[in-house]
Amino acid sequence: MMEVSRRIRAYMELQGMVPMEMAAALQMGKTTFYGRLKHPANFTLGEVQIMAKKLRVSEKELLYGGGLLP
């Protein structure tokens, strides 16, 4: 599951996005966002959809790779 966290972080970096910006998009605090990155199974489907849209990738790419990142 840690691959998901790595992909989220990598796509954020590609978009020049800081964690606080993503946390705000998800309407959660930075601490909660970091907790979810540590345990990505705790992200809800809605949160994954918001992140994917914000990062301009599909939910599938974000969760399983196969796009720009492995």
CSV table of C-alpha atoms in Angstrom, one decimal:
chain,number,residue,atom,x,y,z
A,1,MET,CA,0.0,0.0,0.0
A,2,MET,CA,3.0,2.3,0.5
A,3,GLU,CA,3.3,2.5,-3.3
A,4,VAL,CA,0.1,4.5,-3.3
A,5,SER,CA,1.7,7.1,-0.9
A,6,ARG,CA,4.8,7.3,-3.1
A,7,ARG,CA,2.6,7.9,-6.2
A,8,ILE,CA,0.6,10.6,-4.5
A,9,ARG,CA,3.7,12.3,-3.3
A,10,ALA,CA,5.4,12.0,-6.8
A,11,TYR,CA,2.3,13.4,-8.6
A,12,MET,CA,2.1,16.2,-6.1
A,13,GLU,CA,5.7,17.0,-6.8
A,14,LEU,CA,5.1,16.9,-10.6
A,15,GLN,CA,2.3,19.4,-10.2
A,16,GLY,CA,4.3,21.6,-7.8
A,17,MET,CA,1.8,21.0,-5.0
A,18,VAL,CA,2.6,21.2,-1.3
A,19,PRO,CA,0.9,18.9,1.2
A,20,MET,CA,-1.0,21.8,2.8
A,21,GLU,CA,-2.6,22.5,-0.6
A,22,MET,CA,-3.8,18.9,-1.0
A,23,ALA,CA,-5.0,18.8,2.5
A,24,ALA,CA,-7.1,21.9,1.9
A,25,ALA,CA,-8.5,20.4,-1.3
A,26,LEU,CA,-9.5,17.4,0.7
A,27,GLN,CA,-10.9,19.6,3.5
A,28,MET,CA,-8.7,18.1,6.1
A,29,GLY,CA,-5.9,19.2,8.3
A,30,LYS,CA,-2.3,18.6,7.3
A,31,THR,CA,-1.8,16.2,10.2
A,32,THR,CA,-4.8,14.1,9.0
A,33,PHE,CA,-3.4,14.2,5.4
A,34,TYR,CA,0.0,12.9,6.6
A,35,GLY,CA,-1.7,10.2,8.6
A,36,ARG,CA,-3.6,9.1,5.5
A,37,LEU,CA,-0.3,9.0,3.5
A,38,LYS,CA,1.1,6.8,6.2
A,39,HIS,CA,-1.9,4.5,6.0
A,40,PRO,CA,-3.3,5.0,2.5
A,41,ALA,CA,-6.0,2.4,3.0
A,42,ASN,CA,-7.7,5.0,5.2
A,43,PHE,CA,-8.3,7.4,2.2
A,44,THR,CA,-12.0,7.3,1.2
A,45,LEU,CA,-13.1,6.8,-2.4
A,46,GLY,CA,-14.2,10.5,-2.5
A,47,GLU,CA,-10.8,11.6,-1.3
A,48,VAL,CA,-9.1,9.5,-4.0
A,49,GLN,CA,-11.3,11.0,-6.6
A,50,ILE,CA,-10.5,14.6,-5.4
A,51,MET,CA,-6.8,13.9,-5.4
A,52,ALA,CA,-6.9,12.3,-8.9
A,53,LYS,CA,-8.7,15.3,-10.3
A,54,LYS,CA,-6.4,17.8,-8.6
A,55,LEU,CA,-3.3,15.9,-9.8
A,56,ARG,CA,-4.8,15.4,-13.3
A,57,VAL,CA,-4.5,11.6,-13.3
A,58,SER,CA,-7.1,8.9,-13.2
A,59,GLU,CA,-8.0,7.2,-10.0
A,60,LYS,CA,-6.6,4.0,-11.4
A,61,GLU,CA,-3.2,5.6,-12.2
A,62,LEU,CA,-3.1,7.0,-8.7
A,63,LEU,CA,-3.9,3.7,-7.0
A,64,TYR,CA,-2.2,1.2,-9.3
A,65,GLY,CA,0.3,3.1,-11.4
A,66,GLY,CA,0.7,2.5,-15.1
A,67,GLY,CA,0.7,6.2,-16.1
A,68,LEU,CA,3.6,8.5,-15.9
A,69,LEU,CA,4.9,6.6,-12.8
A,70,PRO,CA,5.3,2.9,-12.2
